[in-house]
PDB file of C-alpha atoms in Angstrom:
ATOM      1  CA  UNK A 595       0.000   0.000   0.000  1.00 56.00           C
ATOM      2  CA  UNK A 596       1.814   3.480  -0.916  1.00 68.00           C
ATOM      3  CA  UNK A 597       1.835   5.840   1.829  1.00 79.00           C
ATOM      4  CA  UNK A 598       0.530   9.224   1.596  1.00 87.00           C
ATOM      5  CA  UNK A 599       2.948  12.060   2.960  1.00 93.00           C
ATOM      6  CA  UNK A 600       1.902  15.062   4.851  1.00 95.00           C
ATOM      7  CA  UNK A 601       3.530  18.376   4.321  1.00 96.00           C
ATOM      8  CA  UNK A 602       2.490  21.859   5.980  1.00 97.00           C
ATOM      9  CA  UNK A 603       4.077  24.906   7.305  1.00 96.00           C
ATOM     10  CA  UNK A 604       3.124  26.729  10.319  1.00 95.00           C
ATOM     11  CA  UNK A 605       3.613  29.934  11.498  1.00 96.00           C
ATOM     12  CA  UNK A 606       6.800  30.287   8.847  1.00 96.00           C
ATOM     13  CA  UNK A 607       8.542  33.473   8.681  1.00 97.00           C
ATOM     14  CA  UNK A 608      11.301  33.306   5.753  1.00 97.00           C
ATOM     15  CA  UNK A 609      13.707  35.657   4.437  1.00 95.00           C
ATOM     16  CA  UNK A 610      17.026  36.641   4.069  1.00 94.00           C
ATOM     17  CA  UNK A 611      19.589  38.380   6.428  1.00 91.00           C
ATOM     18  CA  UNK A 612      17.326  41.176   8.087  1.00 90.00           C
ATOM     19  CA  UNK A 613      14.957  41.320   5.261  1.00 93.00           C
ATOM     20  CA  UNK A 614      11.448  39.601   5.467  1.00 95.00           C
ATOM     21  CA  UNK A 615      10.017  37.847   2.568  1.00 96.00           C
ATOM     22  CA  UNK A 616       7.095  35.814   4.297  1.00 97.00           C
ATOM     23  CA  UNK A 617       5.807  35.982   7.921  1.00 94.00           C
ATOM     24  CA  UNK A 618       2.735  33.884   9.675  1.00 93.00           C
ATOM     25  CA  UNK A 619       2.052  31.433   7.023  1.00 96.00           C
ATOM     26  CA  UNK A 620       0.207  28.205   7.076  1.00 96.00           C
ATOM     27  CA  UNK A 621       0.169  26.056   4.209  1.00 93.00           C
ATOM     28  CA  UNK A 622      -0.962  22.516   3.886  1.00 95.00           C
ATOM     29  CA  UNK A 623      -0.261  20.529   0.680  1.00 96.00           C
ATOM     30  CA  UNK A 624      -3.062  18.370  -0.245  1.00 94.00           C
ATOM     31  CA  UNK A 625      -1.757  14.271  -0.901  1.00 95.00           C
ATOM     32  CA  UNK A 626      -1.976  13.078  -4.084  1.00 95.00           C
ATOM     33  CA  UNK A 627      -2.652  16.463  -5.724  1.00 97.00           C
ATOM     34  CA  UNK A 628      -1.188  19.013  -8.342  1.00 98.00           C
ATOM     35  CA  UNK A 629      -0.081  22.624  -6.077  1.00 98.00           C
ATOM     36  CA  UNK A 630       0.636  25.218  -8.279  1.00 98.00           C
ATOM     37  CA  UNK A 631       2.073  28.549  -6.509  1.00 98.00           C
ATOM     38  CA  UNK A 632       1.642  31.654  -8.226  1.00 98.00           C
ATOM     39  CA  UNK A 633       2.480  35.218  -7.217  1.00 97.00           C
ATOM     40  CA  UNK A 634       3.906  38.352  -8.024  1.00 96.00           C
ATOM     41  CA  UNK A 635       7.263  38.753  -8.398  1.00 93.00           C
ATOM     42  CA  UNK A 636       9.576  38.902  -5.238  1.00 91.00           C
ATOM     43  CA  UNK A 637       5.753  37.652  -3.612  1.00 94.00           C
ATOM     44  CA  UNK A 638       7.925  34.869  -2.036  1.00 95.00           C
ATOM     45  CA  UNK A 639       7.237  31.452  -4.105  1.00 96.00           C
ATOM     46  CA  UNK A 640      10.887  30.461  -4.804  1.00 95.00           C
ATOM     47  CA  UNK A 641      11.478  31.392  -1.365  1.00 96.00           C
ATOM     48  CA  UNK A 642       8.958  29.028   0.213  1.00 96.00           C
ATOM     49  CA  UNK A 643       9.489  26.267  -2.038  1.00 95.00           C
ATOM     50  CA  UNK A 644      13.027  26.518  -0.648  1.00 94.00           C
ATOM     51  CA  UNK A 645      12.075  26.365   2.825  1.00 96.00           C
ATOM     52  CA  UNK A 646       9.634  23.380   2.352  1.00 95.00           C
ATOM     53  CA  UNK A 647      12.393  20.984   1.390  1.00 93.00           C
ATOM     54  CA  UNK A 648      14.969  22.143   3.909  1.00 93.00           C
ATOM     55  CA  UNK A 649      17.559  24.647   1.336  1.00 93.00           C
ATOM     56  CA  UNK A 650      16.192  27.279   3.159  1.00 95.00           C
ATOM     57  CA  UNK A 651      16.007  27.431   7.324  1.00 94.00           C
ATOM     58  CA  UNK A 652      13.073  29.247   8.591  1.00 96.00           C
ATOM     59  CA  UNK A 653      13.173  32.360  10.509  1.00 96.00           C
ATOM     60  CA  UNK A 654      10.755  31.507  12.865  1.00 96.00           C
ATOM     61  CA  UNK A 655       7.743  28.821  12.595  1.00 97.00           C
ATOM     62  CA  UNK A 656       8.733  25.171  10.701  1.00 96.00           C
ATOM     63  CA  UNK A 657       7.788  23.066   7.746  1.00 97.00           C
ATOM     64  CA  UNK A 658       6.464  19.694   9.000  1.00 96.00           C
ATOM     65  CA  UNK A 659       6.414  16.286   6.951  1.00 96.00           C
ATOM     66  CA  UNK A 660       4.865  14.078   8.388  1.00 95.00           C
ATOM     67  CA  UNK A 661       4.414  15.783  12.048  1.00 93.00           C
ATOM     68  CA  UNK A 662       8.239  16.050  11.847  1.00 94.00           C
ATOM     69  CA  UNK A 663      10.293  19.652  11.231  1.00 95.00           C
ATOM     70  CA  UNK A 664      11.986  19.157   7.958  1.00 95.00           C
ATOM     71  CA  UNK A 665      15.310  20.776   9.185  1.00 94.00           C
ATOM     72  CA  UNK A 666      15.745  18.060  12.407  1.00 93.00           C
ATOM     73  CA  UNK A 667      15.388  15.072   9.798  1.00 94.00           C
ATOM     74  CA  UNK A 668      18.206  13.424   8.398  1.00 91.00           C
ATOM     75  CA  UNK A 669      18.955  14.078   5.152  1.00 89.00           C
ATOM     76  CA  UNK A 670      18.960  10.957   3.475  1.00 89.00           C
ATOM     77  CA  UNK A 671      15.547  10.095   5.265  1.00 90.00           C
ATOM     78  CA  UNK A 672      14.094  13.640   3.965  1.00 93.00           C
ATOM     79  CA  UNK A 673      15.312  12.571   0.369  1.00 90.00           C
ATOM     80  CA  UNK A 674      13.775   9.505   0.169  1.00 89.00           C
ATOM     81  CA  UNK A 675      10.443  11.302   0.488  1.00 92.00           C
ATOM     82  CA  UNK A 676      10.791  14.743  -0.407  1.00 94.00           C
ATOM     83  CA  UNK A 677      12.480  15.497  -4.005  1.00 92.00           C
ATOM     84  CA  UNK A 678      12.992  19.241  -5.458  1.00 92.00           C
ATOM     85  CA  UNK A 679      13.842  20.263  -8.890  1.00 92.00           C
ATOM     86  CA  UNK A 680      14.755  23.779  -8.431  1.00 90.00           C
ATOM     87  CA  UNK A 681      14.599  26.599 -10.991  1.00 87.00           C
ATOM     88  CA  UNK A 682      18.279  26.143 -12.772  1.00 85.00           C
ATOM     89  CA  UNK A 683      19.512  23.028 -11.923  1.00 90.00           C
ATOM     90  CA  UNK A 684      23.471  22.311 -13.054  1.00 90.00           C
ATOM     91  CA  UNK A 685      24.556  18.986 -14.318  1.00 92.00           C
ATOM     92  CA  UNK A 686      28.344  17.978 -13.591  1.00 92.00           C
ATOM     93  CA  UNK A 687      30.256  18.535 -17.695  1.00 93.00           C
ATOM     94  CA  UNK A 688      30.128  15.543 -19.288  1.00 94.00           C
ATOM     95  CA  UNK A 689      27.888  14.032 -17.566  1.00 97.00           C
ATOM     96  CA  UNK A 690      25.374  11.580 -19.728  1.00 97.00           C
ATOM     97  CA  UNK A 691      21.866  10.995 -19.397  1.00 97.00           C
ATOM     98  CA  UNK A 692      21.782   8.022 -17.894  1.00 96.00           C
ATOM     99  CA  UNK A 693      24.602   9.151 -15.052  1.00 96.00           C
ATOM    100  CA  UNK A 694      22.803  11.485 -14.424  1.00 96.00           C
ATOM    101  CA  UNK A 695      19.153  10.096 -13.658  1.00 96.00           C
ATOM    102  CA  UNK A 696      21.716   7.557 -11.955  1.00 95.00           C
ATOM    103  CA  UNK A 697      22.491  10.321  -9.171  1.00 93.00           C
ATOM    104  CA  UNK A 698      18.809   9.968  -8.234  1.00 92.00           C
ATOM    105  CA  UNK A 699      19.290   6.914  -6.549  1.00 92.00           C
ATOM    106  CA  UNK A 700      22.099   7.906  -4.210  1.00 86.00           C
ATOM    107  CA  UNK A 701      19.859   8.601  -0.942  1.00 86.00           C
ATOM    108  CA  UNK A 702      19.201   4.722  -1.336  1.00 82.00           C
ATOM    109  CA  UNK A 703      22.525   3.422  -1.080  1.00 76.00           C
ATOM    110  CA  UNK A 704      24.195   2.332   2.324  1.00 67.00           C
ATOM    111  CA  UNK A 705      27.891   2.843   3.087  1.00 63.00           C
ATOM    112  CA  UNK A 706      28.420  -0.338   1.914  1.00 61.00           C
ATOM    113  CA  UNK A 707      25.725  -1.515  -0.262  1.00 69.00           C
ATOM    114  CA  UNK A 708      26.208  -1.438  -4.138  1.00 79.00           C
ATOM    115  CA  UNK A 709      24.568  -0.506  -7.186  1.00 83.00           C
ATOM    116  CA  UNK A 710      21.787  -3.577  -7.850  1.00 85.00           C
ATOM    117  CA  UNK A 711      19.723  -4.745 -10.634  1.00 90.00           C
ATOM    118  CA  UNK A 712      17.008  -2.958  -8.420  1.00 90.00           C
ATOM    119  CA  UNK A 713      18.845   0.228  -8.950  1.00 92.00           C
ATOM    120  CA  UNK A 714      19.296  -0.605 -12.771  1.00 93.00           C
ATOM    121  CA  UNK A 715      15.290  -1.385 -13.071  1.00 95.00           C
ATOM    122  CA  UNK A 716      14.553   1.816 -11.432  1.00 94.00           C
ATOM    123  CA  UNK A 717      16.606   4.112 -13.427  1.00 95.00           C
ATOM    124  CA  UNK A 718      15.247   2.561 -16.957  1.00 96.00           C
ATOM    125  CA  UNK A 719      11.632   2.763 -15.505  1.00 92.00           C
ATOM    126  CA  UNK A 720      12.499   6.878 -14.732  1.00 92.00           C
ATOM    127  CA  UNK A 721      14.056   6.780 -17.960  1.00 94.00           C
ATOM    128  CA  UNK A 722      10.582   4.991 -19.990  1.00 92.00           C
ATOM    129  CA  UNK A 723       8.062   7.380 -17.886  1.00 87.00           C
ATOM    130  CA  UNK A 724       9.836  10.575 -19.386  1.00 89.00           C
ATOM    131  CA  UNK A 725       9.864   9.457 -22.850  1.00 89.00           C
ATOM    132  CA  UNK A 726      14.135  10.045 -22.087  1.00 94.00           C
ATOM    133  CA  UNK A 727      15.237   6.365 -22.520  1.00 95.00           C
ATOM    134  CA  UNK A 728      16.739   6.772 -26.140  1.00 96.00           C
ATOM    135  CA  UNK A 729      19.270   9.917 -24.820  1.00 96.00           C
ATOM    136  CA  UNK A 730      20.563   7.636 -22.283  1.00 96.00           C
ATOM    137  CA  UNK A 731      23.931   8.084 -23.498  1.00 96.00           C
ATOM    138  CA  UNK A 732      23.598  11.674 -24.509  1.00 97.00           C
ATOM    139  CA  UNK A 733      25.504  14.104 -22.950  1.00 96.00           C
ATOM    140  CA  UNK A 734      23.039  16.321 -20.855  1.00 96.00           C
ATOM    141  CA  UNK A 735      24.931  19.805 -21.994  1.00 93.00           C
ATOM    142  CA  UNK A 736      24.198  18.864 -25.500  1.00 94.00           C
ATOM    143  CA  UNK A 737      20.439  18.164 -25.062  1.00 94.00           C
ATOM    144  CA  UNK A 738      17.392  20.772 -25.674  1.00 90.00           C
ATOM    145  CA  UNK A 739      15.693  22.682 -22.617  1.00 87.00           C
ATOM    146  CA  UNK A 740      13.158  20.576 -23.070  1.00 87.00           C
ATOM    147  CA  UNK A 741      14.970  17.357 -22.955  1.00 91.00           C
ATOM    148  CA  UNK A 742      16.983  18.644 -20.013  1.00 92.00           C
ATOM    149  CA  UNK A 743      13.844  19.203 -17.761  1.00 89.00           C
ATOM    150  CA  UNK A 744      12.223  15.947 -18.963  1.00 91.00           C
ATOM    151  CA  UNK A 745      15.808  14.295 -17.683  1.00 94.00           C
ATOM    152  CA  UNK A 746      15.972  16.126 -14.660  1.00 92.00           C
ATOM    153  CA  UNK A 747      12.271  14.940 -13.925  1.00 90.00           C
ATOM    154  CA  UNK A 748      13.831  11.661 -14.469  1.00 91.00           C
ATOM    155  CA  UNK A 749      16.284  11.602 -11.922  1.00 92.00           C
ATOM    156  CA  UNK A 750      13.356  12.979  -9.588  1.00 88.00           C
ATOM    157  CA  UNK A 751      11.159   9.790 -10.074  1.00 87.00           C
ATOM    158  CA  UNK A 752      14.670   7.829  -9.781  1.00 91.00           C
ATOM    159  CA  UNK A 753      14.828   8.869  -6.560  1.00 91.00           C
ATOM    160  CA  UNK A 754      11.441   7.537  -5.389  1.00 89.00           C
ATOM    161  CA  UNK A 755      10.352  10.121  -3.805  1.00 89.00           C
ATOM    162  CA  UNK A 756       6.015  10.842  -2.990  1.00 92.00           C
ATOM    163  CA  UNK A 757       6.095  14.367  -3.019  1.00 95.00           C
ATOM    164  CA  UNK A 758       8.017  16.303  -5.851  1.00 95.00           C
ATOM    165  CA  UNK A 759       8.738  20.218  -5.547  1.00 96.00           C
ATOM    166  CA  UNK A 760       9.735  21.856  -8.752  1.00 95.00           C
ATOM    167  CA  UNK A 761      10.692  25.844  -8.463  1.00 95.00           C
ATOM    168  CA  UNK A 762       9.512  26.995 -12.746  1.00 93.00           C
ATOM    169  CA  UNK A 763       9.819  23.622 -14.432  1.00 90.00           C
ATOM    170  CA  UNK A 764       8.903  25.343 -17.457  1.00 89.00           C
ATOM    171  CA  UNK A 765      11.360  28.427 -17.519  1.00 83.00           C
ATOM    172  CA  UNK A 766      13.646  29.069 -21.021  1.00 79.00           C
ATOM    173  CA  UNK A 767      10.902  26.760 -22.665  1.00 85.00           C
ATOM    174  CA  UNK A 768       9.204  27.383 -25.542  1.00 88.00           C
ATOM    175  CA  UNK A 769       4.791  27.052 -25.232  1.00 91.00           C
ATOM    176  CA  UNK A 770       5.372  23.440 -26.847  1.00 89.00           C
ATOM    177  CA  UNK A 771       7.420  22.012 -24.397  1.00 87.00           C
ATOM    178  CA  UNK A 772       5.876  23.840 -21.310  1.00 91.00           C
ATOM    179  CA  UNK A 773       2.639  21.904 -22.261  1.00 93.00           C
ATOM    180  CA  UNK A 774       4.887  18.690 -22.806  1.00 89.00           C
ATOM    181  CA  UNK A 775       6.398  18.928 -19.274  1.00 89.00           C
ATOM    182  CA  UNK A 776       3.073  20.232 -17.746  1.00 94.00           C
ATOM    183  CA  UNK A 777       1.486  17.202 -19.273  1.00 94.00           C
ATOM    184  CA  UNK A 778       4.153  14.744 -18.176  1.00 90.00           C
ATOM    185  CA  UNK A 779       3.677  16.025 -14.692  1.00 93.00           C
ATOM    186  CA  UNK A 780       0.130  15.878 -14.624  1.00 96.00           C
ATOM    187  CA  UNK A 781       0.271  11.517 -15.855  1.00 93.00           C
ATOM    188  CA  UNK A 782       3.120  11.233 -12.896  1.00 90.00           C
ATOM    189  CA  UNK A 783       0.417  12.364 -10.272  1.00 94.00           C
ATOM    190  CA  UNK A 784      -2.395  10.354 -12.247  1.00 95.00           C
ATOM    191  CA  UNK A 785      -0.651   7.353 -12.456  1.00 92.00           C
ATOM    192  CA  UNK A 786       1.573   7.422  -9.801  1.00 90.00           C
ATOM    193  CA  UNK A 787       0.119   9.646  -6.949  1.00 93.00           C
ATOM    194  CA  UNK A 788       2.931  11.239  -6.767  1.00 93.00           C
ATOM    195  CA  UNK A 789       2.243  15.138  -4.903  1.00 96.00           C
ATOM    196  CA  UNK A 790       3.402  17.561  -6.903  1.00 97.00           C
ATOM    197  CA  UNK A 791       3.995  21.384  -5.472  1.00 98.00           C
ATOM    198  CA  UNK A 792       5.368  23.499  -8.215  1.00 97.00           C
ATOM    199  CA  UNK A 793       5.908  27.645  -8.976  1.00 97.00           C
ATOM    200  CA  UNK A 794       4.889  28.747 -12.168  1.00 96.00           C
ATOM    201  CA  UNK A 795       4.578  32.453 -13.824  1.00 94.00           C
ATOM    202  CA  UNK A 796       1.961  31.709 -16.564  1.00 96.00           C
ATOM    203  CA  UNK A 797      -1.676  32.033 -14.335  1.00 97.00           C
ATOM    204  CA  UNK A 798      -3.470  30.474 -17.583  1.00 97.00           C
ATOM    205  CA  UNK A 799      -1.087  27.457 -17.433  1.00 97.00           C
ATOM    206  CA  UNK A 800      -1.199  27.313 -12.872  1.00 98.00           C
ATOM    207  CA  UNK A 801      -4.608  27.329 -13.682  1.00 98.00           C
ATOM    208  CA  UNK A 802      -5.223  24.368 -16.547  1.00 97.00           C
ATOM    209  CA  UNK A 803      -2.658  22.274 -14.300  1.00 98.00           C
ATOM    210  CA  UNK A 804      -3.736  22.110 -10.512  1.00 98.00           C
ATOM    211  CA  UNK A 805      -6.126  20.962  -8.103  1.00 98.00           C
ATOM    212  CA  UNK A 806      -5.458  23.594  -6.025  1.00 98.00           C
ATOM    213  CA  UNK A 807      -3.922  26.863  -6.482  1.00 98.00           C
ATOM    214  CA  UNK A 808      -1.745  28.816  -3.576  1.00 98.00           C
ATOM    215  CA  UNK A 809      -1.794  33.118  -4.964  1.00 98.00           C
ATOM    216  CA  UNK A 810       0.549  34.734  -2.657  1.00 97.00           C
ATOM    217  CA  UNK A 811       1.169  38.546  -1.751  1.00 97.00           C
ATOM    218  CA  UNK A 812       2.325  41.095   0.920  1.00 92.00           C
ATOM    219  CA  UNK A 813       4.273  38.364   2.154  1.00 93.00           C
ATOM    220  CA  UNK A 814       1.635  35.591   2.622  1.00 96.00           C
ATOM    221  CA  UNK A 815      -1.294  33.730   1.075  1.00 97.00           C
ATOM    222  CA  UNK A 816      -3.765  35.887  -0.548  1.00 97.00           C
ATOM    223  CA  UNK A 817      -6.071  32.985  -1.316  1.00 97.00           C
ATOM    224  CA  UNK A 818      -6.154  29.184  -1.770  1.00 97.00           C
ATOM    225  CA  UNK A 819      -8.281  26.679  -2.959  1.00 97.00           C
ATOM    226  CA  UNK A 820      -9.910  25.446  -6.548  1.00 98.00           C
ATOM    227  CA  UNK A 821      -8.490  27.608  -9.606  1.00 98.00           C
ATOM    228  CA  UNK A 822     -11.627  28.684 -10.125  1.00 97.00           C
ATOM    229  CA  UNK A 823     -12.286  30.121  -7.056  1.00 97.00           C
ATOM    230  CA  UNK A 824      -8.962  31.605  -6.708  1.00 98.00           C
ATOM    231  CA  UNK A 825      -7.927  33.164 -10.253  1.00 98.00           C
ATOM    232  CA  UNK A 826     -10.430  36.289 -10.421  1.00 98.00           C
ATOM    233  CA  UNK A 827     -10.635  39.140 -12.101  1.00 98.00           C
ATOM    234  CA  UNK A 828     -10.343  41.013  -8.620  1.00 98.00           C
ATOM    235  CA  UNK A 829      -7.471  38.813  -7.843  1.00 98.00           C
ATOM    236  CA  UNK A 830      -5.292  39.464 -10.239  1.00 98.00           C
ATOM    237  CA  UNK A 831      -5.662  42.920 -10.366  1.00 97.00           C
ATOM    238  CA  UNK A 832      -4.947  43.589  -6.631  1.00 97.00           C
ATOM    239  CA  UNK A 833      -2.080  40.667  -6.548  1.00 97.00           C
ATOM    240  CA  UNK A 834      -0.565  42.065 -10.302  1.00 97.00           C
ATOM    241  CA  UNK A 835      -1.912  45.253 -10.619  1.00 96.00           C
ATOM    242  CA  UNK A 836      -3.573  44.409 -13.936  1.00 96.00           C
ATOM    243  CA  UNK A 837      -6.850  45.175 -15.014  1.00 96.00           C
ATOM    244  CA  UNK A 838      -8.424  41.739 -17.030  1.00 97.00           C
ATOM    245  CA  UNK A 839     -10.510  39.757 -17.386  1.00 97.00           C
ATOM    246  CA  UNK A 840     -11.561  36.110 -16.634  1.00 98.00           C
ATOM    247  CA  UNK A 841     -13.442  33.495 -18.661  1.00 98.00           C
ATOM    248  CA  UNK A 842     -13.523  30.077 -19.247  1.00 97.00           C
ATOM    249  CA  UNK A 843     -10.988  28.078 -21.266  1.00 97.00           C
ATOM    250  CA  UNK A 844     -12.268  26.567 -23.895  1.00 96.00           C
ATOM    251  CA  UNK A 845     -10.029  23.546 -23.684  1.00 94.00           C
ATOM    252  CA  UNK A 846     -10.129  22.936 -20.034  1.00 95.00           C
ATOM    253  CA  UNK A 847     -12.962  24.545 -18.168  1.00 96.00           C
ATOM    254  CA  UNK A 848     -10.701  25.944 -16.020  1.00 97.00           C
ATOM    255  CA  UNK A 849     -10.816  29.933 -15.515  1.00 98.00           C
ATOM    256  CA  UNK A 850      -8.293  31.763 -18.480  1.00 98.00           C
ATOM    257  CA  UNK A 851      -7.355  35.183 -17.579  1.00 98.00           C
ATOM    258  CA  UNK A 852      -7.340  37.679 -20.686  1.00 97.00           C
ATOM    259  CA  UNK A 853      -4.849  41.050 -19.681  1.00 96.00           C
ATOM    260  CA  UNK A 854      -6.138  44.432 -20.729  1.00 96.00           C
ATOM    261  CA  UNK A 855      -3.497  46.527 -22.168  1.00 89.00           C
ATOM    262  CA  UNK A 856      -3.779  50.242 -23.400  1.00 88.00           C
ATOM    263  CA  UNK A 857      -3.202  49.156 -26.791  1.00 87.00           C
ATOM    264  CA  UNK A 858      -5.343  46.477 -29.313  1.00 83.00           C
ATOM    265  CA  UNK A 859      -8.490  47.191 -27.783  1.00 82.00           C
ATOM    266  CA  UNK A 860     -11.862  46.716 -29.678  1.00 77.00           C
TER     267      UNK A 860
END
């Protein structure tokens, strides 16, 4: 039976030196579900994302998995739960594909156990689910931004982890391979169950993608819940400053936020 996770913050208070980027938040990420975090920017969502799987200590308050603060947990016990793809990840030179997706399994080894058909199994399954298994022996510096993210995805699900935190998976890509790495995402937590918490820019695309959508401003949650409670013409123009307006997508039901510029107008 797969377990479900639990992961919430309470009370949290981030920032950096003696300047405050978030104070007196609470935030509970549903199991099983798709998070998107949206926000102004310098609102504070690469910040908390950063916080939520230890890179960043809290100044006051804690994250929680599980009932336990993420920053007392052992590392290797956090990372075989807890994965995060942050916003520009670096790959070693040289390094190929498969290496790579490799390094995913490394909070599973021992001191002195070894690499196992297990591990091998695991990697080409990471490998299949991303659609990544014929660059195995590609060099990752020599692969597209799309096929970079898809790989890095794939050292993610290598690592077995429930809950998966990704800081703008789709940054540098173009609108085809956004949707392609959206939609891989979104079969991962169908299939799988894996919980996904991710930052993205595009509101239309936070929208189309989650269960349940986290807006933040003035240094904490301006609203939560189903995208179509939460993206609103009101919203958006208090969080963004942008006058718009909201109707439904065509495609997905969801709410699709048209900006109103001074120019092009009818």
């Amino acid at each position: 039976m797969t377990i479900d996770h639990h992961l919430s913050a309470s009370d949290l208070q981030l920032g950096y030196g003696d300047h405050t980027v978030i104070e007196q938040l609470d935030f509970e990420v549903l199991p099983r579900n798709i998070t998107c975090i949206v926000g102004a920017n310098a609102s504070g969502k690469s910040t908390l994302l950063k916080s939520m799987s230890r890179v960043l200590k809290p100044q006051a308050g804690q994250v929680l998995l599980d009932g336990h603060a993420v920053h007392h947990m052992p590392a290797k016990r956090l990372a075989q739960i807890l994965g995060l793809l942050p916003q520009t990840p670096i790959a070693p030179e040289g390094i190929t594909v498969v290496d790579l997706v490799g390094r995913g399994r490394h909070p599973h080894q021992g001191i002195l156990s070894r690499w196992t058909h297990a591990d091998d199994d695991i990697v080409a399954n990471a490998l299949d689910s991303t659609n990544t298994a014929e660059l195995a022996d590609r060099p990752v510096d020599e692969l597209s931004g799309g096929q970079r993210q898809r790989v890095w995805i794939a050292m993610a699900l290598a690592q077995q982890t429930r809950v998966l935190l990704l800081d703008e998976p789709t940054t540098f890509l173009d609108v085809s391979h956004q949707v392609e790495v959206l939609d891989l995402l979104t079969e991962l937590n169908a299939t799988a169950g894996i919980t996904i918490v991710m930052v993205l820019h595009d509101l239309n695309l936070a929208a189309r993608y989650s269960d349940h959508l986290v807006m933040l401003a003035n240094g904490g949650i301006h609203s939560q819940g189903a995208p179509s409670k939460v993206l609103t013409e009101k919203a958006v123009e208090t969080v963004f400053g942008l006058k718009n307006r909201v109707i439904e997508d065509p495609i997905s039901g969801q709410p699709l936020m048209v900006p109103i510029g001074r120019y092009r107008l009818r």
